[in-house]
Structures are given as structure tokens and as C-alpha cells.
Amino acid sequence: MNLQTFKAPTMAQALAQVRTSLGRDAVILHTRKYQTRLWLGLKRREVVEIIAGNGVAAARRPRQAVTSGYGPGFGRSAVLPSAQATVRTPLENSRQLLQTPAAGNAIMLGINQEVSQLKRMMTDLIKEQRQAQQPQVPQELFEHYLQLIQNQVADELAREIIKTLEREIRPEYLSQPEYVRQRLAEQIEKLVPIGAPIVRSRQTGPHVVALIGPTGVGKTTTLAKLAANLKLNQKHRVGLITLDTYRIAAVDQLKRYADIIGSPLRVVGNAEELREATRSMSDMEFILIDTAGRSPRDTMKLNELRGLLAAVEPDEVHLVLSSTSGQACVDLAVQRFSDVRVDKIIFTKLDEAAHVGVVLNVLRKLDKRLSYLTTGQDVPNDIEEGRGRRLAQMILGDLPSIKAGKNP
């Protein structure tokens, strides 16, 4: 058995040395804590010493004495006071030692270091593979290209952005990362078509806005935020209508919001009831309609939604999508709901999204305007007008928090 001695100021540091040198199968045979004298004996320093090996045979050999002074496994050897006492093997001592908080901290520190090292290796591997696959991307711009890809910006779109940068930036400036980053943000901003916020466009009668989208994207909460801002901040008369009779909780939630802001709420279940509810709110400046979530694959429900919208012909139809959804799910939703009607896009849950490149992909592909972004559950605060520079900052990670820089 290969025995080694490890010394450190603390038990956690000593255990970390053992684990680094001998691995997870190390067997601790002896530990002790002692003090050394420094500065001509005027100062003392505590030292933890561990003797360990990496063989199984020694772990099976029973030990005839236990240590004292600092508890099991510490101090000088001492004979068992009674023949009936249990004799501990070095393996048992090792297990007991590894159950201490100090050992746990040392092990977690080692695991974190290994995970960080693994992440660096994976990043380097991805970079090498991407460079091999995309030799046309200039070396000076490759890190910026990789950042776009890692944030789930579509590869074709990322290469388009990088090629534009290469054409527009003089070669001597390509080696200046901050300058390139600023120009990259400008390129992303140009790719985002921005839709005006909800503004009354009628001379008479209410301006009608409908929210549509898949289930679970946050339509009801988003509608409550829009209503609260229109009513409380802009002082408009706002009426609410919900078609989401499938979820009792959604109706109750919207009723609470309506009571808080002092707006009327109607719950309807078909096209005729929707028309009647809209007529009953003719004195409102805005009417916001919350529709039930539809599966993009449910053709019957989508046709039903098309008929409901045709019954009132809203001034604006906003497709609500979650930024936490995968690209394939978002693409399917965009395709199917576009057959119904889409004027503008709202992206929700940016505070929960690991990557926000999907937002840029959809806006570029659909060529629809971005109206709002939501960044949390707080009503009415966690919503802001869609802006290209804001989205660029999110993609490039230039914000300390997704909720930073919100509209007043």
C-alpha cells in the first residue's frame, strides 16, 4: 500500500489534499492535530496531519488501538480500556471522518472545481468544433459568433450578423473587443422590428385588444399588467373580457385584478356572448380580451379561436409566447397561430429563460413587431415595451439583471 502524509492548517484543507492526490478510494489510516513553534518559539501554529493510502488491503486490517485527545482518529495512540470495546478498522475511522462537516465542505469544494474544469473543457471543445465547421468566420469575430450561438441565436442568423460586422468594421478595429461588442449590439437592434405600445386608434368606441397563444405562456398575468398600466398609470377607462372558461383559477385571478384596478369584467363562452359583452362596454376606451390557451396542434380549437376573433374584429391581436420554450415549440406556435391572426408579439418569462436568442429568431423569421416583454410575475411592474437595444443587451449579457433598465 502506498502511504502518504498530508499536512495542512485545517482538516478541510488536508482532506482536499488527500482527495486530490489519492482520489475517492483513499483510505485514511491515521490523523492527528499538533502545534509547531514559530519565531523562536514565541508563536504557535496548528497543523492537521493525515496518513492515507490507496490500497484496500490495509483498510481490512484491524487496528488494535484508538486515538484520543481530539476524538476518534486524533492524537496519540492509546490501548482500549476494555477488552469488550469495539475495535475500529481504519476504513471505519475514514468513514466517520468523511461524515464531518469539514470533510463535506472539502468534498464539495473538490466537486465544484472539477465541474468548473469540465465546463472549461466543454467550452474549448465546442469552440474547436465550431471553428472547424465555420472556417469562414474571422478569427477576431469568432468569440462573438460563439456567444450568439450559445445564447440560442440560429446559426444562419448568427453568421449573417457576423458577416455584416466584418463588412462594416475596418480591419484595424476587429482586435478591439469592446468596440466590436458595441457594433454587434447595434446590429442586433436593427434586426428587431419594434411595435408601438397599445395606443387608442379609434375616434369613437373602445380600442379592442386580444391576447392569444399556447397554454401556460402567461396570457392572463400579461393582460392584467397591461390593464393596470392603462387604467392606473394612463388613467384610461378599461374593460376586461375573458374567454378562458376552461380554468376556474384563471377567471378568479382576473376577477381579483379587475376588482383591484376598478375595471368591469365579463366572462363569456361563445361568439354571441363575446359580441354582447363588447357592446355592453361601449363607454370604455380600451377592451382587453383574454382567450383560452390553445395547443398549436389542435386544429379544431384554433378554428374556434378564429371564429371568436372574427365576431369582434379586434384592433390588435398579440401572440403571447414564452421565452422559456424550445425553438421547435415556438416555431410551431408561430406557424399555427399565424393562420388565425397575429399583429404583434409579446414574449414572457424572460427572467426564467436560460437563453433569449429564441426571441430574435422568431422576430426575424415571422417579420412581426415586438410589442412587450415581461420579466416576472409582479403586476403591474414586470412588463416593458419591446426595444431592440434592450434585447441586444440581454443576448450579449450586458445587464446585471433581466429586470434592470425597465421602462418607467
mmCIF file of C-alpha atoms in Angstrom:
data_model
loop_
_atom_site.group_PDB
_atom_site.id
_atom_site.type_symbol
_atom_site.label_atom_id
_atom_site.label_comp_id
_atom_site.label_asym_id
_atom_site.label_seq_id
_atom_site.Cartn_x
_atom_site.Cartn_y
_atom_site.Cartn_z
ATOM 1 C CA MET A 1 0.000 0.000 0.000
ATOM 2 C CA ASN A 2 1.330 3.416 -0.964
ATOM 3 C CA LEU A 3 1.211 5.573 2.171
ATOM 4 C CA GLN A 4 1.469 9.344 2.071
ATOM 5 C CA THR A 5 1.433 12.062 4.713
ATOM 6 C CA PHE A 6 -0.584 15.225 4.185
ATOM 7 C CA LYS A 7 -0.337 18.371 6.327
ATOM 8 C CA ALA A 8 -2.469 21.497 6.286
ATOM 9 C CA PRO A 9 -3.704 24.207 8.687
ATOM 10 C CA THR A 10 -7.280 22.779 8.708
ATOM 11 C CA MET A 11 -8.907 19.382 8.387
ATOM 12 C CA ALA A 12 -10.840 20.528 5.293
ATOM 13 C CA GLN A 13 -7.637 21.519 3.509
ATOM 14 C CA ALA A 14 -5.895 18.296 4.485
ATOM 15 C CA LEU A 15 -8.813 16.198 3.245
ATOM 16 C CA ALA A 16 -8.817 18.139 -0.013
ATOM 17 C CA GLN A 17 -5.141 17.222 -0.456
ATOM 18 C CA VAL A 18 -5.928 13.555 0.179
ATOM 19 C CA ARG A 19 -8.735 13.535 -2.334
ATOM 20 C CA THR A 20 -6.717 15.378 -4.992
ATOM 21 C CA SER A 21 -3.708 13.095 -4.618
ATOM 22 C CA LEU A 22 -5.301 9.684 -3.999
ATOM 23 C CA GLY A 23 -8.843 10.033 -5.330
ATOM 24 C CA ARG A 24 -12.156 8.849 -3.925
ATOM 25 C CA ASP A 25 -10.837 5.396 -2.927
ATOM 26 C CA ALA A 26 -8.272 6.766 -0.484
ATOM 27 C CA VAL A 27 -8.096 5.064 2.935
ATOM 28 C CA ILE A 28 -7.225 7.237 5.936
ATOM 29 C CA LEU A 29 -5.071 5.298 8.403
ATOM 30 C CA HIS A 30 -4.212 7.929 10.971
ATOM 31 C CA THR A 31 -4.940 11.566 11.778
ATOM 32 C CA ARG A 32 -3.578 13.893 14.395
ATOM 33 C CA LYS A 33 -3.523 17.562 15.258
ATOM 34 C CA TYR A 34 -0.428 19.217 16.725
ATOM 35 C CA GLN A 35 1.216 22.607 17.089
ATOM 36 C CA THR A 36 4.535 23.865 15.764
ATOM 37 C CA ARG A 37 6.519 26.784 17.157
ATOM 38 C CA LEU A 38 7.482 29.754 15.025
ATOM 39 C CA TRP A 39 9.530 32.892 15.683
ATOM 40 C CA LEU A 40 11.901 31.360 18.268
ATOM 41 C CA GLY A 41 9.002 29.619 19.974
ATOM 42 C CA LEU A 42 7.024 32.799 20.624
ATOM 43 C CA LYS A 43 4.246 31.914 18.171
ATOM 44 C CA ARG A 44 2.445 28.627 17.576
ATOM 45 C CA ARG A 45 0.730 27.263 14.510
ATOM 46 C CA GLU A 46 -1.765 24.393 14.461
ATOM 47 C CA VAL A 47 -1.199 21.612 11.922
ATOM 48 C CA VAL A 48 -3.522 18.774 10.879
ATOM 49 C CA GLU A 49 -1.727 15.648 9.685
ATOM 50 C CA ILE A 50 -3.344 12.780 7.770
ATOM 51 C CA ILE A 51 -1.666 9.499 6.811
ATOM 52 C CA ALA A 52 -3.536 7.861 3.934
ATOM 53 C CA GLY A 53 -3.051 5.285 1.225
ATOM 54 C CA ASN A 54 -4.787 3.974 -1.844
ATOM 55 C CA GLY A 55 -4.966 0.247 -1.180
ATOM 56 C CA VAL A 56 -7.802 -1.994 0.019
ATOM 57 C CA ALA A 57 -5.694 -4.471 1.990
ATOM 58 C CA ALA A 58 -4.725 -2.004 4.683
ATOM 59 C CA ALA A 59 -8.329 -0.944 5.108
ATOM 60 C CA ARG A 60 -9.295 -4.503 6.007
ATOM 61 C CA ARG A 61 -6.522 -4.922 8.595
ATOM 62 C CA PRO A 62 -7.994 -4.322 12.094
ATOM 63 C CA ARG A 63 -6.380 -1.752 14.286
ATOM 64 C CA GLN A 64 -5.640 -2.598 17.907
ATOM 65 C CA ALA A 65 -5.799 0.863 19.341
ATOM 66 C CA VAL A 66 -7.857 4.011 19.016
ATOM 67 C CA THR A 67 -6.666 7.563 19.370
ATOM 68 C CA SER A 68 -7.623 10.109 21.973
ATOM 69 C CA GLY A 69 -7.238 13.744 22.738
ATOM 70 C CA TYR A 70 -9.223 15.121 19.780
ATOM 71 C CA GLY A 71 -11.872 12.458 19.434
ATOM 72 C CA PRO A 72 -11.793 9.368 17.173
ATOM 73 C CA GLY A 73 -8.845 9.454 14.834
ATOM 74 C CA PHE A 74 -6.884 12.262 16.552
ATOM 75 C CA GLY A 75 -3.945 12.431 18.981
ATOM 76 C CA ARG A 76 -1.624 9.740 20.338
ATOM 77 C CA SER A 77 -2.497 6.052 20.194
ATOM 78 C CA ALA A 78 -3.990 4.555 23.340
ATOM 79 C CA VAL A 79 -4.870 0.967 24.269
ATOM 80 C CA LEU A 80 -8.579 0.210 24.527
ATOM 81 C CA PRO A 81 -9.645 0.473 28.196
ATOM 82 C CA SER A 82 -11.792 -2.640 27.962
ATOM 83 C CA ALA A 83 -11.457 -5.869 26.041
ATOM 84 C CA GLN A 84 -15.188 -5.687 25.316
ATOM 85 C CA ALA A 85 -14.845 -2.359 23.484
ATOM 86 C CA THR A 86 -15.375 -2.376 19.730
ATOM 87 C CA VAL A 87 -12.183 -2.297 17.662
ATOM 88 C CA ARG A 88 -12.436 0.103 14.730
ATOM 89 C CA THR A 89 -10.728 -0.565 11.422
ATOM 90 C CA PRO A 90 -9.017 2.243 9.522
ATOM 91 C CA LEU A 91 -11.859 2.090 6.985
ATOM 92 C CA GLU A 92 -14.418 2.756 9.741
ATOM 93 C CA ASN A 93 -12.329 5.680 11.002
ATOM 94 C CA SER A 94 -12.147 7.025 7.457
ATOM 95 C CA ARG A 95 -15.905 6.802 7.004
ATOM 96 C CA GLN A 96 -16.536 8.539 10.315
ATOM 97 C CA LEU A 97 -14.082 11.271 9.404
ATOM 98 C CA LEU A 98 -15.644 11.781 5.990
ATOM 99 C CA GLN A 99 -19.034 12.368 7.651
ATOM 100 C CA THR A 100 -17.804 15.507 9.443
ATOM 101 C CA PRO A 101 -18.865 18.991 8.172
ATOM 102 C CA ALA A 102 -15.253 19.837 7.356
ATOM 103 C CA ALA A 103 -14.945 16.752 5.156
ATOM 104 C CA GLY A 104 -18.231 17.558 3.442
ATOM 105 C CA ASN A 105 -17.077 21.080 2.671
ATOM 106 C CA ALA A 106 -13.781 19.799 1.327
ATOM 107 C CA ILE A 107 -15.523 17.257 -0.895
ATOM 108 C CA MET A 108 -17.954 19.879 -2.247
ATOM 109 C CA LEU A 109 -15.056 22.209 -2.969
ATOM 110 C CA GLY A 110 -13.369 19.466 -4.951
ATOM 111 C CA ILE A 111 -16.569 18.692 -6.865
ATOM 112 C CA ASN A 112 -17.066 22.368 -7.748
ATOM 113 C CA GLN A 113 -13.509 22.591 -9.014
ATOM 114 C CA GLU A 114 -14.000 19.503 -11.157
ATOM 115 C CA VAL A 115 -17.283 20.836 -12.570
ATOM 116 C CA SER A 116 -15.651 24.173 -13.426
ATOM 117 C CA GLN A 117 -12.788 22.376 -15.122
ATOM 118 C CA LEU A 118 -15.251 20.222 -17.066
ATOM 119 C CA LYS A 119 -17.167 23.315 -18.203
ATOM 120 C CA ARG A 120 -13.964 24.911 -19.444
ATOM 121 C CA MET A 121 -13.066 21.745 -21.335
ATOM 122 C CA MET A 122 -16.527 21.572 -22.930
ATOM 123 C CA THR A 123 -16.380 25.247 -23.919
ATOM 124 C CA ASP A 124 -12.981 24.742 -25.532
ATOM 125 C CA LEU A 125 -14.241 21.626 -27.330
ATOM 126 C CA ILE A 126 -17.332 23.422 -28.643
ATOM 127 C CA LYS A 127 -15.162 26.298 -29.795
ATOM 128 C CA GLU A 128 -12.804 23.973 -31.661
ATOM 129 C CA GLN A 129 -15.687 22.155 -33.328
ATOM 130 C CA ARG A 130 -17.371 25.396 -34.347
ATOM 131 C CA GLN A 131 -14.145 26.777 -35.763
ATOM 132 C CA ALA A 132 -13.712 23.620 -37.840
ATOM 133 C CA GLN A 133 -17.310 23.840 -39.085
ATOM 134 C CA GLN A 134 -17.257 27.583 -39.755
ATOM 135 C CA PRO A 135 -13.840 28.432 -41.205
ATOM 136 C CA GLN A 136 -15.408 31.439 -42.958
ATOM 137 C CA VAL A 137 -15.954 33.213 -39.604
ATOM 138 C CA PRO A 138 -12.971 35.530 -38.977
ATOM 139 C CA GLN A 139 -10.799 34.590 -36.014
ATOM 140 C CA GLU A 140 -11.203 38.068 -34.497
ATOM 141 C CA LEU A 141 -15.000 37.722 -34.529
ATOM 142 C CA PHE A 142 -15.264 34.070 -33.580
ATOM 143 C CA GLU A 143 -15.798 34.673 -29.835
ATOM 144 C CA HIS A 144 -18.711 36.984 -30.648
ATOM 145 C CA TYR A 145 -20.159 34.432 -33.067
ATOM 146 C CA LEU A 146 -19.853 31.726 -30.404
ATOM 147 C CA GLN A 147 -21.650 33.899 -27.854
ATOM 148 C CA LEU A 148 -24.605 34.293 -30.220
ATOM 149 C CA ILE A 149 -24.737 30.535 -30.824
ATOM 150 C CA GLN A 150 -24.527 29.740 -27.100
ATOM 151 C CA ASN A 151 -27.454 32.100 -26.499
ATOM 152 C CA GLN A 152 -29.504 30.026 -28.986
ATOM 153 C CA VAL A 153 -29.415 32.530 -31.834
ATOM 154 C CA ALA A 154 -29.967 30.483 -35.001
ATOM 155 C CA ASP A 155 -26.701 29.590 -36.724
ATOM 156 C CA GLU A 156 -27.720 31.107 -40.058
ATOM 157 C CA LEU A 157 -28.736 34.347 -38.367
ATOM 158 C CA ALA A 158 -25.558 34.448 -36.261
ATOM 159 C CA ARG A 159 -23.391 34.060 -39.373
ATOM 160 C CA GLU A 160 -25.381 36.781 -41.113
ATOM 161 C CA ILE A 161 -24.743 39.161 -38.206
ATOM 162 C CA ILE A 162 -21.021 38.359 -38.125
ATOM 163 C CA LYS A 163 -20.633 38.807 -41.894
ATOM 164 C CA THR A 164 -22.312 42.203 -41.644
ATOM 165 C CA LEU A 165 -19.894 43.192 -38.893
ATOM 166 C CA GLU A 166 -16.920 42.062 -40.959
ATOM 167 C CA ARG A 167 -18.051 44.230 -43.859
ATOM 168 C CA GLU A 168 -18.758 47.318 -41.775
ATOM 169 C CA ILE A 169 -15.807 47.291 -39.340
ATOM 170 C CA ARG A 170 -12.387 48.348 -40.530
ATOM 171 C CA PRO A 171 -9.784 45.580 -40.060
ATOM 172 C CA GLU A 172 -7.732 47.544 -37.526
ATOM 173 C CA TYR A 173 -10.770 47.728 -35.207
ATOM 174 C CA LEU A 174 -11.530 43.990 -35.217
ATOM 175 C CA SER A 175 -8.990 43.438 -32.430
ATOM 176 C CA GLN A 176 -10.873 45.807 -30.080
ATOM 177 C CA PRO A 177 -13.469 43.608 -28.268
ATOM 178 C CA GLU A 178 -15.435 46.443 -26.671
ATOM 179 C CA TYR A 179 -15.785 48.312 -29.940
ATOM 180 C CA VAL A 180 -16.853 45.146 -31.753
ATOM 181 C CA ARG A 181 -19.323 44.352 -28.972
ATOM 182 C CA GLN A 182 -20.906 47.781 -29.299
ATOM 183 C CA ARG A 183 -21.279 47.388 -33.043
ATOM 184 C CA LEU A 184 -22.677 43.885 -32.518
ATOM 185 C CA ALA A 185 -25.385 45.286 -30.224
ATOM 186 C CA GLU A 186 -26.249 47.833 -32.906
ATOM 187 C CA GLN A 187 -26.613 45.060 -35.499
ATOM 188 C CA ILE A 188 -28.965 43.066 -33.262
ATOM 189 C CA GLU A 189 -31.005 46.185 -32.556
ATOM 190 C CA LYS A 190 -31.512 46.765 -36.275
ATOM 191 C CA LEU A 191 -32.896 43.234 -36.672
ATOM 192 C CA VAL A 192 -35.691 43.737 -34.129
ATOM 193 C CA PRO A 193 -38.895 45.231 -35.582
ATOM 194 C CA ILE A 194 -40.472 47.220 -32.782
ATOM 195 C CA GLY A 195 -44.225 47.599 -32.430
ATOM 196 C CA ALA A 196 -45.763 50.637 -30.816
ATOM 197 C CA PRO A 197 -47.310 50.060 -27.407
ATOM 198 C CA ILE A 198 -51.079 49.805 -27.147
ATOM 199 C CA VAL A 199 -52.455 53.183 -28.203
ATOM 200 C CA ARG A 200 -56.064 54.112 -28.890
ATOM 201 C CA SER A 201 -56.581 54.434 -32.670
ATOM 202 C CA ARG A 202 -60.367 54.990 -32.806
ATOM 203 C CA GLN A 203 -62.194 58.282 -32.750
ATOM 204 C CA THR A 204 -65.267 56.628 -31.240
ATOM 205 C CA GLY A 205 -65.848 53.371 -29.431
ATOM 206 C CA PRO A 206 -63.366 51.207 -27.499
ATOM 207 C CA HIS A 207 -59.977 50.126 -28.826
ATOM 208 C CA VAL A 208 -60.130 46.306 -28.639
ATOM 209 C CA VAL A 209 -57.022 44.208 -27.965
ATOM 210 C CA ALA A 210 -56.962 40.386 -27.873
ATOM 211 C CA LEU A 211 -54.228 38.166 -26.481
ATOM 212 C CA ILE A 212 -53.841 34.687 -27.989
ATOM 213 C CA GLY A 213 -51.270 31.927 -27.611
ATOM 214 C CA PRO A 214 -50.456 28.425 -26.347
ATOM 215 C CA THR A 215 -51.331 27.238 -22.848
ATOM 216 C CA GLY A 216 -49.085 28.218 -19.968
ATOM 217 C CA VAL A 217 -47.349 31.212 -21.547
ATOM 218 C CA GLY A 218 -48.777 33.774 -19.094
ATOM 219 C CA LYS A 219 -51.561 35.456 -21.072
ATOM 220 C CA THR A 220 -53.769 36.201 -18.057
ATOM 221 C CA THR A 221 -50.975 37.766 -15.995
ATOM 222 C CA THR A 222 -49.806 39.759 -19.017
ATOM 223 C CA LEU A 223 -53.326 41.050 -19.662
ATOM 224 C CA ALA A 224 -53.582 42.130 -16.005
ATOM 225 C CA LYS A 225 -50.305 44.082 -16.333
ATOM 226 C CA LEU A 226 -51.497 45.828 -19.493
ATOM 227 C CA ALA A 227 -54.849 46.668 -17.921
ATOM 228 C CA ALA A 228 -53.270 48.033 -14.749
ATOM 229 C CA ASN A 229 -50.909 50.286 -16.704
ATOM 230 C CA LEU A 230 -53.681 51.600 -18.952
ATOM 231 C CA LYS A 231 -56.035 52.212 -16.026
ATOM 232 C CA LEU A 232 -53.754 53.282 -13.168
ATOM 233 C CA ASN A 233 -50.842 54.944 -14.964
ATOM 234 C CA GLN A 234 -52.526 56.350 -18.081
ATOM 235 C CA LYS A 235 -55.954 56.934 -16.478
ATOM 236 C CA HIS A 236 -57.977 55.256 -19.243
ATOM 237 C CA ARG A 237 -61.324 53.500 -18.881
ATOM 238 C CA VAL A 238 -60.567 49.811 -19.350
ATOM 239 C CA GLY A 239 -62.907 46.827 -19.624
ATOM 240 C CA LEU A 240 -61.860 43.174 -19.380
ATOM 241 C CA ILE A 241 -63.338 40.114 -21.064
ATOM 242 C CA THR A 242 -62.186 36.537 -20.562
ATOM 243 C CA LEU A 243 -62.911 33.549 -22.759
ATOM 244 C CA ASP A 244 -60.827 31.239 -20.585
ATOM 245 C CA THR A 245 -63.720 29.361 -19.010
ATOM 246 C CA TYR A 246 -61.691 26.138 -19.009
ATOM 247 C CA ARG A 247 -59.652 27.240 -15.984
ATOM 248 C CA ILE A 248 -61.655 28.458 -12.984
ATOM 249 C CA ALA A 249 -58.432 29.682 -11.375
ATOM 250 C CA ALA A 250 -57.751 31.959 -14.349
ATOM 251 C CA VAL A 251 -61.198 33.561 -14.063
ATOM 252 C CA ASP A 252 -60.780 34.069 -10.314
ATOM 253 C CA GLN A 253 -57.322 35.548 -10.849
ATOM 254 C CA LEU A 254 -58.528 38.043 -13.435
ATOM 255 C CA LYS A 255 -61.552 38.939 -11.292
ATOM 256 C CA ARG A 256 -59.242 39.866 -8.412
ATOM 257 C CA TYR A 257 -57.154 42.070 -10.694
ATOM 258 C CA ALA A 258 -60.290 43.708 -12.120
ATOM 259 C CA ASP A 259 -61.591 44.467 -8.609
ATOM 260 C CA ILE A 260 -58.236 45.977 -7.590
ATOM 261 C CA ILE A 261 -57.994 48.388 -10.526
ATOM 262 C CA GLY A 262 -61.739 49.052 -10.624
ATOM 263 C CA SER A 263 -62.487 47.720 -14.107
ATOM 264 C CA PRO A 264 -65.553 45.724 -15.229
ATOM 265 C CA LEU A 265 -65.044 42.053 -16.127
ATOM 266 C CA ARG A 266 -67.250 39.849 -18.295
ATOM 267 C CA VAL A 267 -66.879 36.062 -18.583
ATOM 268 C CA VAL A 268 -68.117 34.712 -21.930
ATOM 269 C CA GLY A 269 -68.153 31.324 -23.618
ATOM 270 C CA ASN A 270 -69.079 31.836 -27.286
ATOM 271 C CA ALA A 271 -69.059 34.345 -30.129
ATOM 272 C CA GLU A 272 -72.534 35.770 -29.421
ATOM 273 C CA GLU A 273 -71.732 36.357 -25.743
ATOM 274 C CA LEU A 274 -68.460 37.989 -26.797
ATOM 275 C CA ARG A 275 -70.245 40.422 -29.125
ATOM 276 C CA GLU A 276 -72.793 41.273 -26.426
ATOM 277 C CA ALA A 277 -70.065 41.832 -23.813
ATOM 278 C CA THR A 278 -68.199 44.151 -26.177
ATOM 279 C CA ARG A 279 -71.375 46.166 -26.832
ATOM 280 C CA SER A 280 -72.015 46.460 -23.099
ATOM 281 C CA MET A 281 -68.604 48.136 -22.677
ATOM 282 C CA SER A 282 -69.063 50.692 -25.437
ATOM 283 C CA ASP A 283 -68.254 53.504 -22.990
ATOM 284 C CA MET A 284 -64.759 52.077 -22.349
ATOM 285 C CA GLU A 285 -61.673 53.480 -24.068
ATOM 286 C CA PHE A 286 -59.986 50.073 -24.152
ATOM 287 C CA ILE A 287 -61.269 46.489 -24.010
ATOM 288 C CA LEU A 288 -58.735 43.729 -23.349
ATOM 289 C CA ILE A 289 -59.744 40.155 -24.233
ATOM 290 C CA ASP A 290 -58.102 37.143 -22.588
ATOM 291 C CA THR A 291 -58.507 33.974 -24.659
ATOM 292 C CA ALA A 292 -58.049 30.382 -23.516
ATOM 293 C CA GLY A 293 -54.722 28.755 -24.336
ATOM 294 C CA ARG A 294 -54.796 26.548 -27.410
ATOM 295 C CA SER A 295 -52.482 23.735 -28.390
ATOM 296 C CA PRO A 296 -50.846 24.567 -31.731
ATOM 297 C CA ARG A 297 -51.701 21.016 -32.822
ATOM 298 C CA ASP A 298 -55.432 21.321 -32.034
ATOM 299 C CA THR A 299 -56.854 22.438 -35.376
ATOM 300 C CA MET A 300 -60.461 22.436 -34.098
ATOM 301 C CA LYS A 301 -59.677 24.802 -31.219
ATOM 302 C CA LEU A 302 -57.670 27.097 -33.476
ATOM 303 C CA ASN A 303 -60.594 27.315 -35.894
ATOM 304 C CA GLU A 304 -62.868 28.101 -32.944
ATOM 305 C CA LEU A 305 -60.485 30.886 -31.912
ATOM 306 C CA ARG A 306 -60.522 32.288 -35.447
ATOM 307 C CA GLY A 307 -64.327 32.474 -35.300
ATOM 308 C CA LEU A 308 -64.295 34.236 -31.931
ATOM 309 C CA LEU A 309 -61.897 36.903 -33.160
ATOM 310 C CA ALA A 310 -63.947 37.398 -36.316
ATOM 311 C CA ALA A 311 -67.003 38.090 -34.137
ATOM 312 C CA VAL A 312 -65.495 41.290 -32.680
ATOM 313 C CA GLU A 313 -62.707 42.160 -35.164
ATOM 314 C CA PRO A 314 -60.232 43.486 -32.575
ATOM 315 C CA ASP A 315 -57.965 46.395 -33.431
ATOM 316 C CA GLU A 316 -54.888 44.448 -32.285
ATOM 317 C CA VAL A 317 -54.113 40.743 -31.820
ATOM 318 C CA HIS A 318 -50.978 39.986 -29.823
ATOM 319 C CA LEU A 319 -49.482 36.485 -29.910
ATOM 320 C CA VAL A 320 -48.075 35.700 -26.463
ATOM 321 C CA LEU A 321 -45.076 33.335 -26.397
ATOM 322 C CA SER A 322 -42.845 32.127 -23.575
ATOM 323 C CA SER A 323 -39.103 32.715 -23.915
ATOM 324 C CA THR A 324 -38.541 29.525 -21.875
ATOM 325 C CA SER A 325 -39.977 27.343 -24.659
ATOM 326 C CA GLY A 326 -37.712 25.481 -27.044
ATOM 327 C CA GLN A 327 -37.174 26.752 -30.569
ATOM 328 C CA ALA A 328 -39.191 23.930 -32.149
ATOM 329 C CA CYS A 329 -42.216 24.589 -29.888
ATOM 330 C CA VAL A 330 -42.080 28.325 -30.568
ATOM 331 C CA ASP A 331 -41.767 27.795 -34.322
ATOM 332 C CA LEU A 332 -44.827 25.511 -34.322
ATOM 333 C CA ALA A 333 -46.871 28.007 -32.304
ATOM 334 C CA VAL A 334 -45.899 30.859 -34.637
ATOM 335 C CA GLN A 335 -46.841 28.834 -37.695
ATOM 336 C CA ARG A 336 -50.252 27.692 -36.434
ATOM 337 C CA PHE A 337 -51.380 30.900 -34.735
ATOM 338 C CA SER A 338 -50.337 32.943 -37.767
ATOM 339 C CA ASP A 339 -53.122 31.123 -39.618
ATOM 340 C CA VAL A 340 -55.548 32.610 -37.083
ATOM 341 C CA ARG A 341 -54.232 36.186 -36.900
ATOM 342 C CA VAL A 342 -51.114 37.796 -35.459
ATOM 343 C CA ASP A 343 -50.369 41.533 -35.490
ATOM 344 C CA LYS A 344 -47.681 41.784 -32.795
ATOM 345 C CA ILE A 345 -45.637 39.558 -30.498
ATOM 346 C CA ILE A 346 -45.317 39.551 -26.696
ATOM 347 C CA PHE A 347 -42.549 37.466 -25.122
ATOM 348 C CA THR A 348 -42.986 36.478 -21.478
ATOM 349 C CA LYS A 349 -40.839 34.978 -18.688
ATOM 350 C CA LEU A 350 -37.517 36.444 -19.766
ATOM 351 C CA ASP A 351 -36.461 36.285 -16.108
ATOM 352 C CA GLU A 352 -36.772 32.476 -16.265
ATOM 353 C CA ALA A 353 -35.146 31.935 -19.663
ATOM 354 C CA ALA A 354 -31.674 30.410 -19.840
ATOM 355 C CA HIS A 355 -31.247 31.863 -23.341
ATOM 356 C CA VAL A 356 -33.117 34.663 -25.105
ATOM 357 C CA GLY A 357 -31.854 34.127 -28.652
ATOM 358 C CA VAL A 358 -35.162 32.433 -29.476
ATOM 359 C CA VAL A 359 -36.828 35.862 -29.311
ATOM 360 C CA LEU A 360 -34.566 37.230 -32.041
ATOM 361 C CA ASN A 361 -35.052 34.103 -34.176
ATOM 362 C CA VAL A 362 -38.845 34.381 -34.089
ATOM 363 C CA LEU A 363 -38.978 38.101 -34.812
ATOM 364 C CA ARG A 364 -36.608 37.695 -37.745
ATOM 365 C CA LYS A 365 -38.463 34.713 -39.204
ATOM 366 C CA LEU A 366 -42.027 35.945 -38.648
ATOM 367 C CA ASP A 367 -41.335 39.590 -39.507
ATOM 368 C CA LYS A 368 -43.823 40.708 -36.859
ATOM 369 C CA ARG A 369 -43.279 43.552 -34.453
ATOM 370 C CA LEU A 370 -42.294 43.081 -30.823
ATOM 371 C CA SER A 371 -44.734 44.929 -28.569
ATOM 372 C CA TYR A 372 -43.861 43.912 -24.989
ATOM 373 C CA LEU A 373 -41.507 41.830 -22.855
ATOM 374 C CA THR A 374 -42.366 40.534 -19.389
ATOM 375 C CA THR A 375 -39.723 39.841 -16.760
ATOM 376 C CA GLY A 376 -41.566 38.439 -13.748
ATOM 377 C CA GLN A 377 -44.921 37.858 -12.037
ATOM 378 C CA ASP A 378 -45.272 41.233 -10.328
ATOM 379 C CA VAL A 379 -48.386 43.100 -11.504
ATOM 380 C CA PRO A 380 -48.177 45.722 -12.959
ATOM 381 C CA ASN A 381 -44.418 46.289 -12.810
ATOM 382 C CA ASP A 382 -42.761 43.366 -14.613
ATOM 383 C CA ILE A 383 -43.602 44.408 -18.163
ATOM 384 C CA GLU A 384 -41.866 46.757 -20.591
ATOM 385 C CA GLU A 385 -42.150 47.917 -24.161
ATOM 386 C CA GLY A 386 -40.145 45.810 -26.602
ATOM 387 C CA ARG A 387 -36.927 47.534 -27.630
ATOM 388 C CA GLY A 388 -34.150 46.312 -29.874
ATOM 389 C CA ARG A 389 -31.296 47.645 -27.739
ATOM 390 C CA ARG A 390 -32.780 46.023 -24.641
ATOM 391 C CA LEU A 391 -32.994 42.654 -26.388
ATOM 392 C CA ALA A 392 -29.415 43.044 -27.646
ATOM 393 C CA GLN A 393 -28.231 43.681 -24.096
ATOM 394 C CA MET A 394 -29.993 40.533 -22.909
ATOM 395 C CA ILE A 395 -28.481 38.389 -25.654
ATOM 396 C CA LEU A 396 -24.973 39.740 -25.059
ATOM 397 C CA GLY A 397 -25.278 39.525 -21.268
ATOM 398 C CA ASP A 398 -24.606 43.220 -20.705
ATOM 399 C CA LEU A 399 -27.202 43.543 -17.917
ATOM 400 C CA PRO A 400 -26.608 42.574 -14.272
ATOM 401 C CA SER A 401 -30.276 41.618 -14.084
ATOM 402 C CA ILE A 402 -33.021 40.970 -16.619
ATOM 403 C CA LYS A 403 -35.186 43.359 -14.621
ATOM 404 C CA ALA A 404 -32.672 46.211 -14.937
ATOM 405 C CA GLY A 405 -33.386 49.143 -17.201
ATOM 406 C CA LYS A 406 -37.168 48.830 -17.252
ATOM 407 C CA ASN A 407 -39.444 51.449 -18.732
ATOM 408 C CA PRO A 408 -40.865 53.949 -16.225
#
